[in-house]
Short mmCIF file of C-alpha atoms in Angstrom, two decimals:
data_model
loop_
_atom_site.label_atom_id
_atom_site.label_comp_id
_atom_site.label_asym_id
_atom_site.label_seq_id
_atom_site.Cartn_x
_atom_site.Cartn_y
_atom_site.Cartn_z
CA MET H 1 7.78 6.20 14.39
CA PRO H 2 5.35 4.21 16.23
CA VAL H 3 1.72 4.87 15.60
CA ARG H 4 -0.10 2.83 18.25
CA HIS H 5 -0.71 4.41 21.51
CA CYS H 6 -2.62 2.72 24.56
CA LEU H 7 -6.07 4.19 25.20
CA ALA H 8 -5.05 4.58 28.90
CA ALA H 9 -2.11 6.52 28.15
CA LEU H 10 -4.23 9.02 26.01
CA LEU H 11 -6.74 9.34 28.79
CA LEU H 12 -4.25 10.04 31.38
CA SER H 13 -2.49 12.67 29.26
CA GLY H 14 -5.66 14.85 29.51
CA ALA H 15 -5.29 15.52 25.72
CA ALA H 16 -8.31 17.54 24.47
CA ILE H 17 -10.04 16.15 21.52
CA PRO H 18 -10.96 19.19 19.29
CA ALA H 19 -14.79 19.11 18.29
CA ALA H 20 -13.57 19.90 14.73
CA ALA H 21 -11.96 16.48 14.56
CA GLN H 22 -15.55 14.94 13.85
CA ASP H 23 -15.63 16.72 10.59
CA ALA H 24 -14.19 14.48 7.74
CA GLN H 25 -12.45 17.23 5.96
CA SER H 26 -10.83 18.43 9.30
CA LEU H 27 -9.58 14.93 9.82
CA ILE H 28 -8.03 14.78 6.27
CA ALA H 29 -6.44 18.13 6.96
CA LYS H 30 -4.93 16.74 10.06
CA ASN H 31 -3.68 13.57 8.13
CA LEU H 32 -2.16 15.63 5.50
CA GLU H 33 -0.01 17.71 7.97
CA ALA H 34 0.84 14.72 9.74
CA ARG H 35 2.20 13.07 6.57
CA GLY H 36 4.40 16.05 5.92
CA GLY H 37 2.24 18.75 4.38
CA ALA H 38 0.73 19.42 1.04
CA ALA H 39 4.04 21.06 -0.44
CA THR H 40 6.29 18.35 0.71
CA LEU H 41 4.11 15.70 -0.72
CA ALA H 42 3.61 17.34 -3.87
CA ALA H 43 7.24 17.60 -4.39
CA ILE H 44 7.60 13.77 -4.47
CA LYS H 45 7.30 12.92 -8.31
CA ASN H 46 8.15 9.25 -7.61
CA VAL H 47 8.94 6.94 -4.79
CA SER H 48 10.50 3.57 -4.44
CA PHE H 49 10.70 1.06 -1.76
CA GLU H 50 12.49 -2.22 -1.25
CA GLY H 51 12.07 -4.87 1.21
CA ARG H 52 10.53 -8.38 1.58
CA THR H 53 7.11 -9.88 1.61
CA ILE H 54 6.28 -12.95 3.85
CA PHE H 55 3.38 -14.93 2.54
CA PRO H 56 1.27 -17.40 4.57
CA GLY H 57 3.41 -20.71 5.17
CA ASP H 58 6.46 -18.48 6.15
CA PHE H 59 7.86 -18.31 2.66
CA GLU H 60 9.19 -14.98 1.63
CA VAL H 61 10.16 -13.07 -1.51
CA THR H 62 12.05 -9.83 -2.12
CA TYR H 63 9.79 -6.81 -2.65
CA LYS H 64 10.23 -3.69 -4.68
CA GLU H 65 7.70 -1.20 -5.76
CA THR H 66 7.72 2.15 -7.44
CA HIS H 67 4.98 4.83 -7.49
CA ALA H 68 5.16 7.69 -9.79
CA ARG H 69 3.07 10.63 -11.05
CA LEU H 70 2.65 10.49 -14.73
CA GLY H 71 1.27 13.72 -16.39
CA ALA H 72 -2.16 13.86 -14.69
CA GLY H 73 -2.18 10.30 -13.87
CA ALA H 74 -0.13 7.83 -11.77
CA ALA H 75 1.85 4.62 -12.47
CA ASP H 76 2.91 1.71 -10.35
CA ARG H 77 5.16 -1.21 -10.68
CA VAL H 78 5.77 -3.96 -8.09
CA ASP H 79 8.49 -6.85 -8.33
CA PHE H 80 8.50 -9.97 -6.42
CA GLY H 81 11.78 -11.80 -6.66
CA LEU H 82 12.19 -15.49 -5.96
CA GLN H 83 15.43 -17.56 -6.78
CA GLY H 84 16.04 -15.61 -9.90
CA LEU H 85 12.43 -15.24 -10.97
CA ASP H 86 10.90 -11.83 -11.13
CA ILE H 87 7.05 -11.71 -10.81
CA ILE H 88 5.81 -8.25 -12.02
CA GLN H 89 2.57 -6.34 -11.63
CA ALA H 90 2.44 -2.88 -13.30
CA TYR H 91 0.06 -0.11 -14.10
CA ASP H 92 1.24 2.34 -16.71
CA GLY H 93 -1.40 5.16 -16.11
CA HIS H 94 -3.80 3.55 -18.44
CA ALA H 95 -3.86 -0.22 -18.11
CA GLY H 96 -2.39 -2.86 -16.23
CA TRP H 97 0.09 -5.81 -17.14
CA LYS H 98 1.95 -8.67 -15.31
CA VAL H 99 4.50 -11.25 -15.74
CA ASN H 100 4.29 -14.52 -13.67
CA PRO H 101 6.76 -17.14 -14.48
CA LEU H 102 5.38 -19.38 -11.68
CA GLN H 103 2.41 -19.97 -13.87
CA GLY H 104 4.76 -20.85 -16.84
CA ARG H 105 4.11 -17.54 -18.47
CA LYS H 106 7.46 -15.64 -19.62
CA ASP H 107 5.55 -13.11 -21.49
CA ALA H 108 3.70 -10.02 -20.20
CA GLU H 109 0.03 -10.34 -20.26
CA LYS H 110 -2.77 -7.69 -19.90
CA MET H 111 -4.39 -7.60 -16.46
CA SER H 112 -8.19 -7.83 -16.00
CA ALA H 113 -10.04 -4.35 -15.41
CA ASP H 114 -10.57 -5.29 -11.82
CA GLU H 115 -6.81 -5.91 -11.34
CA ALA H 116 -5.75 -2.92 -13.10
CA ARG H 117 -8.13 -0.73 -11.14
CA ALA H 118 -6.75 -2.02 -7.76
CA LEU H 119 -3.24 -1.21 -9.09
CA ALA H 120 -4.15 2.20 -10.12
CA ASP H 121 -5.18 2.87 -6.53
CA SER H 122 -1.78 1.67 -5.41
CA ALA H 123 -0.21 4.10 -7.79
CA LEU H 124 -1.22 7.15 -5.81
CA ILE H 125 1.72 8.34 -4.04
CA GLU H 126 -0.54 10.25 -1.43
CA GLY H 127 -2.97 7.29 -1.03
CA PRO H 128 -6.89 7.21 -1.72
CA LEU H 129 -7.52 9.30 1.37
CA LEU H 130 -5.55 12.16 0.59
CA ALA H 131 -6.29 11.83 -3.17
CA SER H 132 -10.02 12.16 -2.21
CA ARG H 133 -9.42 15.88 -1.79
CA GLY H 134 -9.61 16.32 -5.47
CA ASP H 135 -10.59 13.10 -7.26
CA GLY H 136 -14.37 13.41 -6.81
CA SER H 137 -14.54 10.76 -3.99
CA ARG H 138 -17.09 11.03 -1.07
CA VAL H 139 -15.52 11.00 2.52
CA THR H 140 -17.76 10.20 5.32
CA TYR H 141 -17.10 10.48 9.18
CA LEU H 142 -17.93 7.07 10.85
CA GLY H 143 -17.24 8.22 14.31
CA ARG H 144 -14.60 6.44 16.56
CA GLU H 145 -13.94 2.82 17.37
CA ASP H 146 -11.31 1.02 19.37
CA PHE H 147 -8.46 -0.54 17.41
CA ASP H 148 -5.89 -2.59 19.45
CA GLY H 149 -6.28 -0.31 22.24
CA THR H 150 -6.47 3.04 20.21
CA LEU H 151 -9.86 5.06 20.28
CA ALA H 152 -9.22 5.71 16.40
CA TYR H 153 -11.25 8.16 14.08
CA LYS H 154 -12.99 6.44 11.24
CA LEU H 155 -13.39 7.84 7.83
CA LYS H 156 -14.81 6.06 4.69
CA VAL H 157 -13.67 6.97 1.21
CA THR H 158 -16.02 6.10 -1.63
CA GLN H 159 -14.62 6.50 -5.08
CA LYS H 160 -16.63 7.25 -8.19
CA ASP H 161 -16.46 3.70 -9.43
CA GLY H 162 -17.85 2.36 -6.02
CA ASP H 163 -14.68 1.07 -4.45
CA GLU H 164 -14.52 2.00 -0.64
CA PHE H 165 -11.68 2.33 1.77
CA VAL H 166 -12.32 2.92 5.57
CA TYR H 167 -9.59 4.22 7.38
CA TRP H 168 -8.79 4.24 11.03
CA LEU H 169 -6.57 7.30 12.07
CA ASP H 170 -4.56 7.53 15.42
CA PRO H 171 -5.69 10.33 17.58
CA ASP H 172 -2.07 11.26 18.61
CA THR H 173 -0.36 11.06 15.38
CA TRP H 174 -3.28 11.32 12.83
CA LEU H 175 -1.59 8.83 10.73
CA GLU H 176 -3.34 5.66 9.29
CA ILE H 177 -3.09 2.57 11.36
CA LYS H 178 -5.82 0.52 9.55
CA VAL H 179 -7.68 0.54 6.27
CA ASP H 180 -10.41 -1.79 4.98
CA GLU H 181 -10.62 -1.88 1.04
CA THR H 182 -13.81 -2.96 -0.45
CA ARG H 183 -14.02 -3.56 -4.25
CA ARG H 184 -16.09 -5.49 -6.58
CA ILE H 185 -14.21 -8.44 -8.29
CA ARG H 186 -16.10 -10.05 -10.99
CA GLY H 187 -19.26 -8.55 -9.58
CA ALA H 188 -18.87 -9.82 -6.06
CA ALA H 189 -17.72 -7.46 -3.07
CA GLN H 190 -14.47 -8.31 -1.53
CA THR H 191 -12.77 -6.68 1.43
CA THR H 192 -9.00 -6.79 2.32
CA GLU H 193 -8.00 -5.58 5.77
CA THR H 194 -4.60 -3.93 6.17
CA GLU H 195 -2.55 -2.77 9.27
CA LEU H 196 -0.10 -0.06 8.78
CA GLY H 197 2.67 0.78 11.03
CA ASP H 198 6.54 1.59 11.45
CA TYR H 199 6.09 4.96 9.88
CA GLU H 200 9.35 6.51 8.48
CA LYS H 201 10.05 9.78 6.55
CA VAL H 202 11.15 9.47 2.75
CA ALA H 203 11.69 12.90 1.27
CA GLY H 204 9.99 14.66 4.46
CA VAL H 205 6.90 12.47 4.11
CA TYR H 206 5.84 9.56 6.31
CA PHE H 207 5.24 6.34 4.70
CA PRO H 208 4.35 3.02 6.65
CA MET H 209 7.22 0.55 6.48
CA SER H 210 5.17 -2.43 7.89
CA VAL H 211 2.00 -3.59 5.86
CA GLU H 212 0.07 -6.53 7.14
CA SER H 213 -3.00 -7.71 5.14
CA TRP H 214 -5.54 -10.36 4.65
CA PRO H 215 -8.93 -11.18 3.11
CA GLN H 216 -11.64 -10.10 5.62
CA GLY H 217 -12.30 -12.98 8.04
CA GLN H 218 -9.10 -15.04 6.92
CA GLN H 219 -6.38 -13.97 9.03
CA ALA H 220 -4.76 -17.32 8.44
CA GLN H 221 -4.10 -15.77 4.91
CA ARG H 222 -2.21 -12.80 6.50
CA GLN H 223 0.93 -11.57 4.52
CA ARG H 224 3.33 -8.93 5.77
CA THR H 225 5.44 -6.65 3.84
CA ILE H 226 8.60 -5.12 5.60
CA ILE H 227 10.12 -2.30 3.95
CA ALA H 228 13.72 -1.72 4.61
CA SER H 229 14.50 1.42 2.46
CA GLY H 230 12.78 4.01 0.46
CA VAL H 231 14.09 6.83 -1.87
CA ALA H 232 12.14 9.59 -3.72
CA ASN H 233 12.76 11.46 -7.03
CA ALA H 234 14.93 8.98 -8.49
CA ALA H 235 15.45 9.03 -12.40
CA VAL H 236 12.54 6.73 -13.53
CA SER H 237 11.38 6.85 -17.18
CA ASP H 238 7.82 6.15 -18.32
CA ALA H 239 9.14 2.99 -19.99
CA TYR H 240 9.79 1.38 -16.77
CA PHE H 241 5.98 1.07 -16.32
CA ALA H 242 5.18 0.33 -19.84
CA GLU H 243 4.21 -3.36 -20.87
CA PRO H 244 7.17 -5.02 -22.64
CA ARG H 245 6.61 -5.95 -26.30
CA GLY H 246 8.36 -8.41 -28.71
CA THR H 247 10.52 -10.10 -25.90
CA ALA H 248 10.19 -13.54 -24.59
CA THR H 249 11.30 -12.60 -21.20
CA PRO H 250 10.53 -9.07 -20.26
CA THR H 251 13.63 -7.42 -18.92
CA LYS H 252 13.88 -4.28 -16.63
CA ALA H 253 13.11 -1.26 -18.63
CA ALA H 254 15.63 1.47 -19.07
CA GLY H 255 15.48 4.24 -16.31
CA GLU H 256 14.57 1.55 -13.54
CA PRO H 257 15.62 3.30 -10.24
CA ALA H 258 18.81 2.44 -8.83
CA ASP H 259 19.10 0.66 -5.28
CA VAL H 260 17.19 2.81 -2.92
CA SER H 261 18.88 4.58 0.01
CA SER H 262 17.95 3.27 3.44
CA THR H 263 15.75 5.36 5.51
CA LYS H 264 15.48 2.41 8.13
CA LYS H 265 17.86 -0.17 9.19
CA GLY H 266 17.38 -3.50 6.98
CA ALA H 267 14.98 -6.00 8.54
CA ALA H 268 16.72 -9.19 9.66
CA PRO H 269 16.59 -12.26 7.30
CA SER H 270 13.86 -14.84 7.72
CA ASP H 271 14.77 -17.98 9.77
CA LYS H 272 13.17 -20.01 7.06
CA PRO H 273 14.81 -19.47 3.74
CA ALA H 274 12.66 -19.02 0.54
CA ALA H 275 14.34 -21.82 -1.10
CA THR H 276 12.68 -24.29 1.00
CA LYS H 277 9.20 -23.07 0.49
CA LYS H 278 6.81 -23.20 -2.49
CA PRO H 279 5.78 -19.97 -3.83
CA PRO H 280 2.29 -18.69 -4.37
CA VAL H 281 1.04 -18.93 -8.07
CA ASN H 282 -0.67 -15.77 -7.81
CA PRO H 283 1.05 -13.29 -5.36
CA THR H 284 -1.22 -10.88 -3.89
CA HIS H 285 -0.19 -7.27 -4.34
CA PRO H 286 0.50 -5.34 -1.02
CA PRO H 287 -2.62 -3.61 -0.14
CA LYS H 288 -2.93 0.37 -0.57
CA GLY H 289 -2.65 2.39 2.52
CA LYS H 290 0.14 4.72 1.82
#
C-alpha cells in the first residue's frame, strides 16, 4: 500500500486536519489504528520476513529477520546470506551476539552494549513508537514538516536510556514514512535516517516492505532492504535466538521458522549478481521503523 501522497492532492481533497492531531498521544493512537489495531498487533507473537538487502556498490545479500515476544521482553535475529556464508546478528532478550565469517570468525561472539541495545529496539514487533505507550519513553510532538511532497506530522520518542527516534507520519494513512534514529555509540551521537514504504499486511498488521537507510549526511552509503514475504506466529523456539555454544560453526537452531508465506510478489533479481561484488566486512543491521 503506497504511503506517500502529493501535498497538492491532499489540499485539493479538502480533507480536514483534526485539531487533536497536534497532540502526541492522539497521533500515536491514529498510528496504532492504522497499523491494524491494538488487539491485532498483540496477537502477533512472532513475525518473520525474507527478502534481500542491497548495500552501497550494488552488491546484495539475502535477508531474513525474525522478531519475537519472549516473556516480558523481545528477541530478534537477522541473517544475511552470501555464497553459502551466513552472517548472523541476534538478541535473545538479554544480550546480543553475532557471527561474521567475512571477518574470519566462525564462532559466535558477544556484541558490544551499543550493538545489543540497537538490536533490542529492532526486536520490538510494534516498533519504538508504539512501544512508547508502555515502556516509559517520552513522546513529543514536533509539528509538521514537508517530506518528499507530504506535509507530515513529526513525533520524537526519547527512550529512558536517551536514544531518540523522530518519526514522520503520513497525514492520509497515519503510517510512518521516515524515521531518524539517534543513539550514542562509544559516547558519540550517531544518527541514521530511514525511509519506509510499500506497506503490506502480515496477520492483519501493516509492516513496511521497503526500508532504505543511511548515516545522516551520507546518502552515498544508502542501503535498501526489499522484503518479499512475511509470516506471523510460526513455530519458533527460544533457542533460535540463543547464542550457540560449543560449536565451531554455529548452525541454525531448532525451531527456526520454515520458509515464510508470501504477502507480496517476490522482488526481481538484481541485474548485478552478488558473486561479482565484494561484501562488507561489517554489514549494517536494517534500521528500526516497523
